PDB file of C-alpha atoms in Angstrom:
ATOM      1  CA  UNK A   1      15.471  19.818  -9.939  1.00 96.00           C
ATOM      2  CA  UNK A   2      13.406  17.206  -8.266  1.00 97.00           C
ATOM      3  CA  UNK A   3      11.014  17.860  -6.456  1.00 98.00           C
ATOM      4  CA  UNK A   4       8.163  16.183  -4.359  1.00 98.00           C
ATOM      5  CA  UNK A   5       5.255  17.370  -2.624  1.00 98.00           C
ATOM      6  CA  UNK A   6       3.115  15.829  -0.120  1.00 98.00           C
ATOM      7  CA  UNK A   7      -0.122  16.751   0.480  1.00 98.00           C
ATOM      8  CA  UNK A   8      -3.518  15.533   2.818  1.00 98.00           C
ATOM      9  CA  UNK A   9      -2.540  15.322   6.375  1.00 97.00           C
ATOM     10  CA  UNK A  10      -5.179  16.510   8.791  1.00 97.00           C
ATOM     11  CA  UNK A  11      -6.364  16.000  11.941  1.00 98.00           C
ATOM     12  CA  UNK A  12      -8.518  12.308  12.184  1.00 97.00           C
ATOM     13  CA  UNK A  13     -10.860  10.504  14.345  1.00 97.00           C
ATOM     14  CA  UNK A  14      -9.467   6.951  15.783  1.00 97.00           C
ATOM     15  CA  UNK A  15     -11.116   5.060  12.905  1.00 97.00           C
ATOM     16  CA  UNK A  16     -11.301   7.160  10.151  1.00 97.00           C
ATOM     17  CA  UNK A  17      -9.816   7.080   6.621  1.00 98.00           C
ATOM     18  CA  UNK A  18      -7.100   9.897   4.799  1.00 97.00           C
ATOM     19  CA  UNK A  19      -5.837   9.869   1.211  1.00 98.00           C
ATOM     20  CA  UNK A  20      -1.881  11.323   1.472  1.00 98.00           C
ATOM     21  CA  UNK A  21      -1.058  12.335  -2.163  1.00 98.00           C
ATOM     22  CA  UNK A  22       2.788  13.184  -3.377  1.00 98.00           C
ATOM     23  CA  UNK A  23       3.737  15.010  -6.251  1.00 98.00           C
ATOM     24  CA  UNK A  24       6.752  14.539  -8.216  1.00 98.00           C
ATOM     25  CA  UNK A  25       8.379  17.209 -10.805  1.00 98.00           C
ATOM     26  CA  UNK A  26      11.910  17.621 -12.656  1.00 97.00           C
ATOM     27  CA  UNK A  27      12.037  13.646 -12.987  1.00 97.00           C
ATOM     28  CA  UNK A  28      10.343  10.800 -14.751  1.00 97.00           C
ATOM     29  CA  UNK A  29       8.048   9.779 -12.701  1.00 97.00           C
ATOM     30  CA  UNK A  30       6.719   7.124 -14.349  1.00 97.00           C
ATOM     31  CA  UNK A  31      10.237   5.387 -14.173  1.00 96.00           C
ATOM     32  CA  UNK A  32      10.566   5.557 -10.731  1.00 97.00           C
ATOM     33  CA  UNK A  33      10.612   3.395  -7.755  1.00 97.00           C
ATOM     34  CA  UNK A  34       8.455   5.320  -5.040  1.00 98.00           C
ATOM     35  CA  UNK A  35       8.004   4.866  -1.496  1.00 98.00           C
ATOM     36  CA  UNK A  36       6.598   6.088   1.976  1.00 98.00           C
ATOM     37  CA  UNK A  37       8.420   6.940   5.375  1.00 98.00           C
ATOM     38  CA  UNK A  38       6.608   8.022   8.517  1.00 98.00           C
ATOM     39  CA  UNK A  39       7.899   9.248  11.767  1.00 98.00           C
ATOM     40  CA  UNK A  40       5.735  10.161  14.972  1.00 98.00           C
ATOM     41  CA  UNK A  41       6.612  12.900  17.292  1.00 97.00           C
ATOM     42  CA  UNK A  42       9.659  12.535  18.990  1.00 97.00           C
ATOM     43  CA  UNK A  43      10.302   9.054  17.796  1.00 98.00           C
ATOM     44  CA  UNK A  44      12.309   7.455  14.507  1.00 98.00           C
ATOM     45  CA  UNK A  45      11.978   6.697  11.236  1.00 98.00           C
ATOM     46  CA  UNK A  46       9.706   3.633  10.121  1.00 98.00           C
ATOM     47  CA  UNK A  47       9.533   2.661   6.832  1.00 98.00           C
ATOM     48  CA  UNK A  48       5.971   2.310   5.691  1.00 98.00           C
ATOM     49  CA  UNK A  49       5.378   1.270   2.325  1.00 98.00           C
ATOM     50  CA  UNK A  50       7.132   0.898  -1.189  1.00 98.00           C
ATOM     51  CA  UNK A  51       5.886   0.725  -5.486  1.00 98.00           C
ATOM     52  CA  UNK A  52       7.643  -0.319  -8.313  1.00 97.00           C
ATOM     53  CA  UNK A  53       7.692   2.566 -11.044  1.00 96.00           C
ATOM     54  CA  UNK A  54       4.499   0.613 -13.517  1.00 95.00           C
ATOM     55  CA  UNK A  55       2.502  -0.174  -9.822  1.00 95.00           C
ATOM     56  CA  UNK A  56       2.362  -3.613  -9.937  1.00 96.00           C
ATOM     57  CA  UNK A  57       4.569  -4.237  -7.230  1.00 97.00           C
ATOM     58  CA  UNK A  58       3.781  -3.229  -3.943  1.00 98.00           C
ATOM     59  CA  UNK A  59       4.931  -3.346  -0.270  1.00 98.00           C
ATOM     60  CA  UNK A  60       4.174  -2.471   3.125  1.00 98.00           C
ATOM     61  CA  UNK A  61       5.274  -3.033   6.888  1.00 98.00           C
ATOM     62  CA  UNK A  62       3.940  -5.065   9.205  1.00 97.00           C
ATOM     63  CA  UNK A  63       2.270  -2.145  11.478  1.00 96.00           C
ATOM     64  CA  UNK A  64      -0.145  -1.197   8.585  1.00 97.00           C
ATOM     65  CA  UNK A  65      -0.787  -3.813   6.017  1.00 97.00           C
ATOM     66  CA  UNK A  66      -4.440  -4.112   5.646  1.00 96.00           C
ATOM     67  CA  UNK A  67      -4.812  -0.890   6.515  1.00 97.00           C
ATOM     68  CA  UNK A  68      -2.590   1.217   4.274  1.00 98.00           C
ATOM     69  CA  UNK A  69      -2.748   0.734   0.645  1.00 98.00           C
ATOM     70  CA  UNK A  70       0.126   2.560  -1.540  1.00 98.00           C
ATOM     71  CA  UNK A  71      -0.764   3.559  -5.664  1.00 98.00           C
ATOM     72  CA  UNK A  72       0.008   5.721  -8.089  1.00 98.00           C
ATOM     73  CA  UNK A  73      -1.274   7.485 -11.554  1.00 98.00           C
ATOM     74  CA  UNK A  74       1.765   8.139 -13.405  1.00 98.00           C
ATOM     75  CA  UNK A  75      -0.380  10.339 -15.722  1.00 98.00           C
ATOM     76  CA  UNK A  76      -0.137  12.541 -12.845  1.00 98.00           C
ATOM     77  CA  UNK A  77       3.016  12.155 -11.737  1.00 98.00           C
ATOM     78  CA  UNK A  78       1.375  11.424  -8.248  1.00 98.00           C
ATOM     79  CA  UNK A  79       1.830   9.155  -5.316  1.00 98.00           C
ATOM     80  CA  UNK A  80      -0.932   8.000  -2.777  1.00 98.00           C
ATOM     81  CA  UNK A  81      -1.282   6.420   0.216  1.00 98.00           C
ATOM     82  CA  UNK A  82      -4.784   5.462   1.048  1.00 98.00           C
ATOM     83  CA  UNK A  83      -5.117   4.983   5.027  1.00 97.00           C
ATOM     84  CA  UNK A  84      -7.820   3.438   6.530  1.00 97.00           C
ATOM     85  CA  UNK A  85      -8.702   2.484  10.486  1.00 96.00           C
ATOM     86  CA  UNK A  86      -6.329   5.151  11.607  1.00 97.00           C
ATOM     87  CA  UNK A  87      -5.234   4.848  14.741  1.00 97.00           C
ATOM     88  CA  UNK A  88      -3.442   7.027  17.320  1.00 97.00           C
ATOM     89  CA  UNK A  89       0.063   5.346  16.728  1.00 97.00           C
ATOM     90  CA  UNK A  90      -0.568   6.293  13.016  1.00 98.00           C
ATOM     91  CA  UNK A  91      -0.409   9.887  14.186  1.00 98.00           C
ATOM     92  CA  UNK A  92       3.180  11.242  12.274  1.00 98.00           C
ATOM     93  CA  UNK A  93       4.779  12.865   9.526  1.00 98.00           C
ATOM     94  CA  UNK A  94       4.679  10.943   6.677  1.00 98.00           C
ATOM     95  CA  UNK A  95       7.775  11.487   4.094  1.00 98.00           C
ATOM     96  CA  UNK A  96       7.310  10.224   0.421  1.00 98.00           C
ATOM     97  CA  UNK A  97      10.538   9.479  -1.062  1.00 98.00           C
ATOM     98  CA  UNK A  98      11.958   8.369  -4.610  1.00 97.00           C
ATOM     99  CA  UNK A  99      13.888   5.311  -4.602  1.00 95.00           C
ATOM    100  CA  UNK A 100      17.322   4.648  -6.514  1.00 91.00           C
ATOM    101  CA  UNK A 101      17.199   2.219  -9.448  1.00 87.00           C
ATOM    102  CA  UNK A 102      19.086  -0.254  -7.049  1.00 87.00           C
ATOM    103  CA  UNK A 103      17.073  -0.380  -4.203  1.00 91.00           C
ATOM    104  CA  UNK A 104      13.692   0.876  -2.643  1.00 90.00           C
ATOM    105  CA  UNK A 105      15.773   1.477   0.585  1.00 90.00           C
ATOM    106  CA  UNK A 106      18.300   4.473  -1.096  1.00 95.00           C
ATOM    107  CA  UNK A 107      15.654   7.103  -1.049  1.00 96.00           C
ATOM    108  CA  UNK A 108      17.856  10.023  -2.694  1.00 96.00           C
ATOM    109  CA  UNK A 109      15.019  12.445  -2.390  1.00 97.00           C
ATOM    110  CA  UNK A 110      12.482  13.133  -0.318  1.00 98.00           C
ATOM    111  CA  UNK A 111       9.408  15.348  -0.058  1.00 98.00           C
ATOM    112  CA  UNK A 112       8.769  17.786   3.367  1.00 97.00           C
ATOM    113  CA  UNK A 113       6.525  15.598   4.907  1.00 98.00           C
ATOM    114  CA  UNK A 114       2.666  16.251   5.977  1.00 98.00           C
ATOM    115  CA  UNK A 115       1.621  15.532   9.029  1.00 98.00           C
ATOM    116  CA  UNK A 116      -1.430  13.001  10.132  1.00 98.00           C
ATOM    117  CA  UNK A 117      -2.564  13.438  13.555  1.00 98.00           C
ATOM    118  CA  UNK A 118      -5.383  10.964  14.755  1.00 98.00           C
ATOM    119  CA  UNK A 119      -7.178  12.255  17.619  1.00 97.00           C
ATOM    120  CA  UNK A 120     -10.896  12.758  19.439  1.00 95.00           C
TER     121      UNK A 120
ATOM    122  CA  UNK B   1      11.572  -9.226   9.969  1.00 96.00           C
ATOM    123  CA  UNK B   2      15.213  -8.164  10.603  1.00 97.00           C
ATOM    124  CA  UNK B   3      15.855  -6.298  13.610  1.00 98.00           C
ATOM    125  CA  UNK B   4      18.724  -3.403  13.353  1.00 98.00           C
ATOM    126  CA  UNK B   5      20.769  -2.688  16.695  1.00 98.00           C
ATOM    127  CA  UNK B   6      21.930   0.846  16.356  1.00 98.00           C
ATOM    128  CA  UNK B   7      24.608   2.281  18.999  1.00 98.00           C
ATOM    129  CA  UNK B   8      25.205   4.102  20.717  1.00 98.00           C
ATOM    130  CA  UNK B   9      21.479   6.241  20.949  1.00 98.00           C
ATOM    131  CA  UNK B  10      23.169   9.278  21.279  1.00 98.00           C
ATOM    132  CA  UNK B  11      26.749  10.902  21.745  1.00 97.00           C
ATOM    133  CA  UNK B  12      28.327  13.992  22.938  1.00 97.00           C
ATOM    134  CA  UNK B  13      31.124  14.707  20.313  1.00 97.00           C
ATOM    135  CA  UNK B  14      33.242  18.000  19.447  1.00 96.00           C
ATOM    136  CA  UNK B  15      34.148  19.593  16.389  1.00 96.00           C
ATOM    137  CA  UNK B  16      36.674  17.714  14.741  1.00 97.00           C
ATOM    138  CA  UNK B  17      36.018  15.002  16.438  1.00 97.00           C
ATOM    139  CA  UNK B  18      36.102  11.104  14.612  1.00 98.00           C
ATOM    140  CA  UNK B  19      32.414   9.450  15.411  1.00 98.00           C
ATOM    141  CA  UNK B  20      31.627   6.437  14.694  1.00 98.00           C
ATOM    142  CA  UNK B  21      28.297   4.575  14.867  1.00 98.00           C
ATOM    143  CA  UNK B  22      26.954   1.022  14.704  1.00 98.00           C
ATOM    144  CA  UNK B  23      24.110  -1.112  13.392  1.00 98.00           C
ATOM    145  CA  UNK B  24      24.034  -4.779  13.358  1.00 98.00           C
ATOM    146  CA  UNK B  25      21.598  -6.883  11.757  1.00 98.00           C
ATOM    147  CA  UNK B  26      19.727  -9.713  13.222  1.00 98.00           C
ATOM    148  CA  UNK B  27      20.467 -11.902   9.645  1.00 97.00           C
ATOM    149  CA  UNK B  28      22.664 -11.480   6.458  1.00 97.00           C
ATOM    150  CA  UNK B  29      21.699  -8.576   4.856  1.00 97.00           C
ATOM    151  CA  UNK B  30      24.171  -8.699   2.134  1.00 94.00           C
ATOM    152  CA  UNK B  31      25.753  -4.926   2.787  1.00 94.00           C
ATOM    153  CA  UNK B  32      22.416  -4.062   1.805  1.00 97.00           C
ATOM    154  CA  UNK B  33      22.365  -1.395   4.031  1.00 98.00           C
ATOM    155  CA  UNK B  34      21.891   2.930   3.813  1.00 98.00           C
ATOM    156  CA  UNK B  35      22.683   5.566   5.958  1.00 98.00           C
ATOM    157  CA  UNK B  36      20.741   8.585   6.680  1.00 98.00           C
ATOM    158  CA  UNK B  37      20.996  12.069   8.438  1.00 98.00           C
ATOM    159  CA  UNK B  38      17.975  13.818   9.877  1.00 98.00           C
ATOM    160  CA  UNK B  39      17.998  17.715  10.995  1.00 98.00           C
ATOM    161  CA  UNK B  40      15.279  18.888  13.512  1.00 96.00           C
ATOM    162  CA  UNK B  41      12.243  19.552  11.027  1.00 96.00           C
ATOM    163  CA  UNK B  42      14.105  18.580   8.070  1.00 97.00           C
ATOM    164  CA  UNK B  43      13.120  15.351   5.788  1.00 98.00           C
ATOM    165  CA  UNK B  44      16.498  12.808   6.103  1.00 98.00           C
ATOM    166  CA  UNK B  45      19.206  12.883   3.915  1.00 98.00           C
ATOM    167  CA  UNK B  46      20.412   9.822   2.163  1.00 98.00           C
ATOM    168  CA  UNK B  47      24.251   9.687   3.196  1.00 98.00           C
ATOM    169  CA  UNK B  48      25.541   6.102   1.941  1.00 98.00           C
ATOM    170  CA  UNK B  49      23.926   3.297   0.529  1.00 97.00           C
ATOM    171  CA  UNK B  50      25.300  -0.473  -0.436  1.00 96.00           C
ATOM    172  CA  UNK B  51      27.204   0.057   3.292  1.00 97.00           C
ATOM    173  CA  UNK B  52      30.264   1.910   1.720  1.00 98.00           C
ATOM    174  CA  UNK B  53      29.127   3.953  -1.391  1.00 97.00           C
ATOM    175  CA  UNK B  54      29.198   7.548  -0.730  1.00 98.00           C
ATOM    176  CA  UNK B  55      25.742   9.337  -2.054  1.00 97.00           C
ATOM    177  CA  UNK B  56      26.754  12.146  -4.470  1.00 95.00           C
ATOM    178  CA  UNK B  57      27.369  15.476  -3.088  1.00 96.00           C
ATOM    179  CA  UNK B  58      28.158  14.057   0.190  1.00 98.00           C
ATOM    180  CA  UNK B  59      31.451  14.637   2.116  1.00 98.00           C
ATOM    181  CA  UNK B  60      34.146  12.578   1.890  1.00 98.00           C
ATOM    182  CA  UNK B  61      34.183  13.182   5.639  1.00 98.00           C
ATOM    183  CA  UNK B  62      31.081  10.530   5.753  1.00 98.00           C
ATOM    184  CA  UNK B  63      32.469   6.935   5.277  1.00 98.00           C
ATOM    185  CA  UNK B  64      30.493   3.148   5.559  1.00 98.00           C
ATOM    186  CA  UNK B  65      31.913   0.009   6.539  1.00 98.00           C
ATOM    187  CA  UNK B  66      30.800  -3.865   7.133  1.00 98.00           C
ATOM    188  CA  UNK B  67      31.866  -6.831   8.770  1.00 97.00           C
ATOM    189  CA  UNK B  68      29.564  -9.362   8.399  1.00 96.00           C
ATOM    190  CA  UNK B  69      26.136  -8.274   9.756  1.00 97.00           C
ATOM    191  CA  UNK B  70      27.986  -5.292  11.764  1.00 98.00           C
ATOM    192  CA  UNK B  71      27.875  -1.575  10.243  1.00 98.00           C
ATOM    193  CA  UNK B  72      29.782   1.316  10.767  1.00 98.00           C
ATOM    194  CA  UNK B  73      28.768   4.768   9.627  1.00 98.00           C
ATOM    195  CA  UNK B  74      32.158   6.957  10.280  1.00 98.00           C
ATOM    196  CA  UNK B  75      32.543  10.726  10.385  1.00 98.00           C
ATOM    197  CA  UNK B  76      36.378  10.996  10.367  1.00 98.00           C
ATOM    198  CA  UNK B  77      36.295  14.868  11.724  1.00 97.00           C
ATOM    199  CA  UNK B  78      32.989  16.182  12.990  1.00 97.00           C
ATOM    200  CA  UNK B  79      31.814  19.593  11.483  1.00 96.00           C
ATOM    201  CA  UNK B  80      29.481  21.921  13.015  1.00 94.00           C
ATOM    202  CA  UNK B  81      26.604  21.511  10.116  1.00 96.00           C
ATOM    203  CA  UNK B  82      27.022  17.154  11.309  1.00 97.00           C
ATOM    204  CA  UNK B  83      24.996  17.871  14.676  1.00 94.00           C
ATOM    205  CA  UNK B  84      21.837  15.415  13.544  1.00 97.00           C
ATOM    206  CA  UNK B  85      20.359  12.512  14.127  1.00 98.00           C
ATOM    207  CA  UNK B  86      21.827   9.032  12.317  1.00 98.00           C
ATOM    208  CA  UNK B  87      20.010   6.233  11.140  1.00 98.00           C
ATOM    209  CA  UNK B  88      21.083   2.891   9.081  1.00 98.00           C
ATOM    210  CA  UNK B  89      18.080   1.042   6.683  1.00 98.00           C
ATOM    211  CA  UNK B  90      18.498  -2.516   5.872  1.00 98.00           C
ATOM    212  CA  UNK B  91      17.313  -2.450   2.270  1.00 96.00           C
ATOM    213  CA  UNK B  92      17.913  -6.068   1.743  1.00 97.00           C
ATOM    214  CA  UNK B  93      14.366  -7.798   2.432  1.00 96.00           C
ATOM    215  CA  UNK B  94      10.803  -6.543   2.827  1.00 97.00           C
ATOM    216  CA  UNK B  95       9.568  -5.164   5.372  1.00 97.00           C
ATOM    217  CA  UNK B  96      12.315  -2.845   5.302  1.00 98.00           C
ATOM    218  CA  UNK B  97      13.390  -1.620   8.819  1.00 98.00           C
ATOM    219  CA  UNK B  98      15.674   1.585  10.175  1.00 98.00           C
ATOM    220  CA  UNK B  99      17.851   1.213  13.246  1.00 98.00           C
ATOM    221  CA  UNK B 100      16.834   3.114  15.772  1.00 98.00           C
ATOM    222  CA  UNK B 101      18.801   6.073  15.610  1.00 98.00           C
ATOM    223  CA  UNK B 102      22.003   7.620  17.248  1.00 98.00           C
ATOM    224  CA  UNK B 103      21.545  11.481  17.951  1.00 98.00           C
ATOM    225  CA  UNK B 104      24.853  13.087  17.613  1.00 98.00           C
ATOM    226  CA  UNK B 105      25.003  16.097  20.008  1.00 96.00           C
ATOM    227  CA  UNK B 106      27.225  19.001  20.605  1.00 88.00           C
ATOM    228  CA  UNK B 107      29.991  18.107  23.876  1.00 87.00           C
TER     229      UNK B 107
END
Protein backbone atom coordinates (compact mmCIF):
# COMPACT_ATOMS: atom_id res chain seq x y z
CA UNK A 1 0.00 0.00 0.00
CA UNK A 2 1.39 3.41 -0.59
CA UNK A 3 1.75 5.48 1.65
CA UNK A 4 3.10 9.09 2.34
CA UNK A 5 3.68 11.07 5.28
CA UNK A 6 4.23 14.63 5.75
CA UNK A 7 5.82 15.99 8.45
CA UNK A 8 7.25 19.80 9.86
CA UNK A 9 4.47 22.24 9.81
CA UNK A 10 4.44 24.63 12.72
CA UNK A 11 3.55 27.80 13.59
CA UNK A 12 6.27 30.66 11.92
CA UNK A 13 7.27 34.16 12.23
CA UNK A 14 6.70 36.41 8.87
CA UNK A 15 10.30 35.78 7.76
CA UNK A 16 11.34 32.72 9.02
CA UNK A 17 12.46 29.41 7.44
CA UNK A 18 10.62 25.52 7.79
CA UNK A 19 11.92 22.24 6.37
CA UNK A 20 8.43 20.10 5.31
CA UNK A 21 9.69 16.47 4.96
CA UNK A 22 7.40 13.52 3.21
CA UNK A 23 7.81 10.03 3.58
CA UNK A 24 7.04 7.49 1.10
CA UNK A 25 6.49 3.53 1.81
CA UNK A 26 4.96 0.44 -0.23
CA UNK A 27 6.52 2.04 -3.54
CA UNK A 28 9.82 2.75 -5.17
CA UNK A 29 10.57 5.78 -4.29
CA UNK A 30 13.47 6.34 -5.95
CA UNK A 31 11.51 5.85 -9.32
CA UNK A 32 9.13 8.29 -8.72
CA UNK A 33 8.08 11.60 -9.91
CA UNK A 34 7.26 13.67 -6.63
CA UNK A 35 5.59 16.81 -6.06
CA UNK A 36 4.03 19.49 -3.62
CA UNK A 37 0.37 20.95 -3.34
CA UNK A 38 -0.64 23.60 -0.85
CA UNK A 39 -3.97 24.99 0.01
CA UNK A 40 -4.72 27.92 2.58
CA UNK A 41 -7.74 28.03 4.71
CA UNK A 42 -10.79 28.25 2.99
CA UNK A 43 -9.26 28.74 -0.38
CA UNK A 44 -8.10 26.14 -3.43
CA UNK A 45 -5.61 24.11 -4.46
CA UNK A 46 -2.21 25.67 -5.82
CA UNK A 47 0.26 23.67 -7.12
CA UNK A 48 3.60 24.43 -5.57
CA UNK A 49 6.43 22.58 -6.70
CA UNK A 50 7.46 19.32 -8.67
CA UNK A 51 11.01 16.60 -8.91
CA UNK A 52 11.86 14.19 -11.28
CA UNK A 53 12.44 10.68 -9.52
CA UNK A 54 16.91 11.03 -9.72
CA UNK A 55 16.36 15.09 -8.51
CA UNK A 56 17.78 16.72 -11.19
CA UNK A 57 14.80 18.19 -12.44
CA UNK A 58 13.00 20.57 -10.56
CA UNK A 59 10.00 22.99 -10.62
CA UNK A 60 8.16 25.50 -8.85
CA UNK A 61 5.30 28.22 -9.21
CA UNK A 62 5.58 31.54 -9.63
CA UNK A 63 4.32 32.58 -5.92
CA UNK A 64 7.44 30.90 -4.32
CA UNK A 65 10.40 30.44 -6.53
CA UNK A 66 13.32 31.81 -4.75
CA UNK A 67 11.88 31.09 -1.80
CA UNK A 68 10.91 27.42 -1.82
CA UNK A 69 13.39 24.92 -2.80
CA UNK A 70 12.02 21.16 -3.40
CA UNK A 71 14.79 17.86 -2.87
CA UNK A 72 14.93 14.63 -2.05
CA UNK A 73 17.30 11.64 -0.56
CA UNK A 74 16.04 8.63 -2.13
CA UNK A 75 18.16 6.68 0.41
CA UNK A 76 15.44 7.74 2.58
CA UNK A 77 12.68 7.47 0.67
CA UNK A 78 11.99 11.20 1.69
CA UNK A 79 10.72 14.36 0.17
CA UNK A 80 11.55 18.03 1.31
CA UNK A 81 10.55 21.24 0.82
CA UNK A 82 12.87 23.80 2.22
CA UNK A 83 10.87 27.24 2.78
CA UNK A 84 12.43 30.27 3.38
CA UNK A 85 11.00 34.15 3.87
CA UNK A 86 7.67 32.74 4.85
CA UNK A 87 5.11 34.85 4.58
CA UNK A 88 1.48 35.05 5.78
CA UNK A 89 -0.02 33.95 2.32
CA UNK A 90 2.33 30.89 2.73
CA UNK A 91 0.20 30.00 5.73
CA UNK A 92 -1.67 26.38 4.40
CA UNK A 93 -1.72 22.81 4.26
CA UNK A 94 0.78 21.58 2.24
CA UNK A 95 -0.04 18.04 0.41
CA UNK A 96 2.97 16.00 -1.02
CA UNK A 97 1.86 13.88 -3.75
CA UNK A 98 3.41 11.08 -6.12
CA UNK A 99 3.15 11.76 -9.66
CA UNK A 100 2.12 9.17 -12.52
CA UNK A 101 4.87 8.13 -14.94
CA UNK A 102 2.98 10.38 -17.54
CA UNK A 103 2.72 13.48 -15.95
CA UNK A 104 3.71 15.48 -12.71
CA UNK A 105 0.06 16.82 -12.81
CA UNK A 106 -1.79 13.03 -12.19
CA UNK A 107 -0.90 12.90 -8.57
CA UNK A 108 -2.52 9.32 -7.81
CA UNK A 109 -1.58 9.56 -4.19
CA UNK A 110 -1.29 11.89 -1.80
CA UNK A 111 -0.08 12.30 1.77
CA UNK A 112 -2.60 14.03 4.73
CA UNK A 113 -1.15 17.21 4.56
CA UNK A 114 0.70 19.32 7.49
CA UNK A 115 -0.16 22.46 8.10
CA UNK A 116 2.25 25.79 8.03
CA UNK A 117 0.82 28.70 9.68
CA UNK A 118 2.98 31.99 9.54
CA UNK A 119 2.05 34.32 12.14
CA UNK A 120 3.39 37.03 15.02
CA UNK B 1 1.23 30.96 -17.17
CA UNK B 2 -2.12 29.43 -18.29
CA UNK B 3 -5.07 30.59 -16.60
CA UNK B 4 -8.00 27.80 -15.98
CA UNK B 5 -11.73 29.19 -15.95
CA UNK B 6 -13.63 26.75 -13.86
CA UNK B 7 -17.65 26.98 -13.74
CA UNK B 8 -19.77 27.19 -12.31
CA UNK B 9 -18.05 27.88 -8.42
CA UNK B 10 -20.55 25.98 -6.90
CA UNK B 11 -23.96 24.07 -7.57
CA UNK B 12 -26.92 22.85 -5.78
CA UNK B 13 -27.56 19.32 -7.31
CA UNK B 14 -29.73 16.18 -6.06
CA UNK B 15 -29.10 12.68 -5.88
CA UNK B 16 -29.20 11.26 -9.14
CA UNK B 17 -28.78 14.15 -10.61
CA UNK B 18 -26.32 14.58 -14.11
CA UNK B 19 -23.59 17.52 -13.17
CA UNK B 20 -21.51 18.75 -15.26
CA UNK B 21 -18.58 21.16 -14.81
CA UNK B 22 -16.24 23.30 -16.90
CA UNK B 23 -12.66 24.49 -17.23
CA UNK B 24 -11.25 26.26 -20.12
CA UNK B 25 -7.80 27.05 -20.70
CA UNK B 26 -6.33 30.32 -21.61
CA UNK B 27 -3.89 28.30 -24.46
CA UNK B 28 -3.66 24.73 -25.99
CA UNK B 29 -3.07 22.50 -23.42
CA UNK B 30 -3.12 19.43 -25.45
CA UNK B 31 -6.00 17.46 -23.22
CA UNK B 32 -3.36 17.67 -20.80
CA UNK B 33 -5.65 18.13 -18.23
CA UNK B 34 -6.75 16.08 -14.55
CA UNK B 35 -9.57 16.13 -12.49
CA UNK B 36 -9.73 16.05 -8.83
CA UNK B 37 -12.24 15.62 -5.87
CA UNK B 38 -11.61 17.15 -2.47
CA UNK B 39 -13.72 16.13 0.84
CA UNK B 40 -13.75 18.63 3.81
CA UNK B 41 -10.34 17.66 5.60
CA UNK B 42 -9.51 15.07 3.20
CA UNK B 43 -6.26 15.27 0.76
CA UNK B 44 -7.91 15.33 -3.14
CA UNK B 45 -8.53 12.48 -5.05
CA UNK B 46 -7.20 12.10 -8.51
CA UNK B 47 -10.50 11.37 -10.62
CA UNK B 48 -9.35 11.59 -14.46
CA UNK B 49 -6.33 12.52 -16.04
CA UNK B 50 -5.35 13.02 -20.02
CA UNK B 51 -9.15 14.85 -19.98
CA UNK B 52 -11.03 11.47 -20.55
CA UNK B 53 -9.08 8.56 -18.86
CA UNK B 54 -10.84 7.31 -15.90
CA UNK B 55 -8.24 6.86 -12.75
CA UNK B 56 -8.51 3.23 -11.54
CA UNK B 57 -10.99 2.44 -8.98
CA UNK B 58 -13.02 5.32 -9.94
CA UNK B 59 -16.73 5.16 -11.00
CA UNK B 60 -17.75 4.86 -14.22
CA UNK B 61 -20.27 7.45 -13.05
CA UNK B 62 -17.18 10.10 -13.37
CA UNK B 63 -16.57 10.89 -17.13
CA UNK B 64 -13.97 13.75 -18.96
CA UNK B 65 -14.43 15.42 -22.10
CA UNK B 66 -12.59 18.21 -24.44
CA UNK B 67 -13.26 20.46 -27.10
CA UNK B 68 -10.49 22.34 -27.88
CA UNK B 69 -9.29 24.29 -24.79
CA UNK B 70 -12.90 23.64 -23.09
CA UNK B 71 -13.24 20.72 -20.35
CA UNK B 72 -15.96 18.94 -19.03
CA UNK B 73 -15.81 16.82 -15.91
CA UNK B 74 -19.39 14.87 -15.98
CA UNK B 75 -21.10 12.98 -13.18
CA UNK B 76 -23.90 11.24 -15.16
CA UNK B 77 -26.07 10.46 -11.76
CA UNK B 78 -24.98 12.18 -8.58
CA UNK B 79 -24.47 9.86 -5.48
CA UNK B 80 -24.60 10.89 -1.99
CA UNK B 81 -20.65 10.05 -1.22
CA UNK B 82 -20.09 12.89 -4.71
CA UNK B 83 -20.96 15.99 -2.34
CA UNK B 84 -17.15 17.61 -2.71
CA UNK B 85 -15.40 20.07 -4.07
CA UNK B 86 -14.08 19.73 -8.03
CA UNK B 87 -11.06 20.92 -9.45
CA UNK B 88 -9.36 20.50 -13.12
CA UNK B 89 -5.11 20.78 -13.33
CA UNK B 90 -3.62 21.69 -16.56
CA UNK B 91 -0.62 19.37 -16.51
CA UNK B 92 0.59 20.46 -19.84
CA UNK B 93 3.31 23.29 -19.06
CA UNK B 94 5.13 24.48 -15.95
CA UNK B 95 3.96 26.29 -13.66
CA UNK B 96 1.22 23.98 -13.39
CA UNK B 97 -2.12 25.66 -12.36
CA UNK B 98 -5.72 24.22 -10.86
CA UNK B 99 -8.99 25.86 -11.82
CA UNK B 100 -10.49 27.32 -9.24
CA UNK B 101 -12.86 24.96 -8.04
CA UNK B 102 -16.68 24.15 -8.32
CA UNK B 103 -18.19 23.02 -4.85
CA UNK B 104 -20.90 20.61 -5.52
CA UNK B 105 -23.56 20.95 -2.75
CA UNK B 106 -26.54 19.10 -1.60
CA UNK B 107 -30.16 20.90 -3.27
Amino acid sequence: EVQLLESGGDLVQPGGSLRLSCAGSGFIFSSSDMGWVRQAPGKGLEWVSAVSAGGGAKYYADSVKGRFAISRDNSKNTLYLQIHGLRADDTAVYYCAKTSRDSYGYMQYWGQGTLVTVSS
Amino acid sequence: DIQMTQSPSSLSASVGDRVTITCRASQDISNSLAWYQQKPGKAPNLLIYGASNLQSGVPSRFSGSASGTDFTLTISSLHPEDFATYYCLQAHSFPLTFGGGTKVEIK
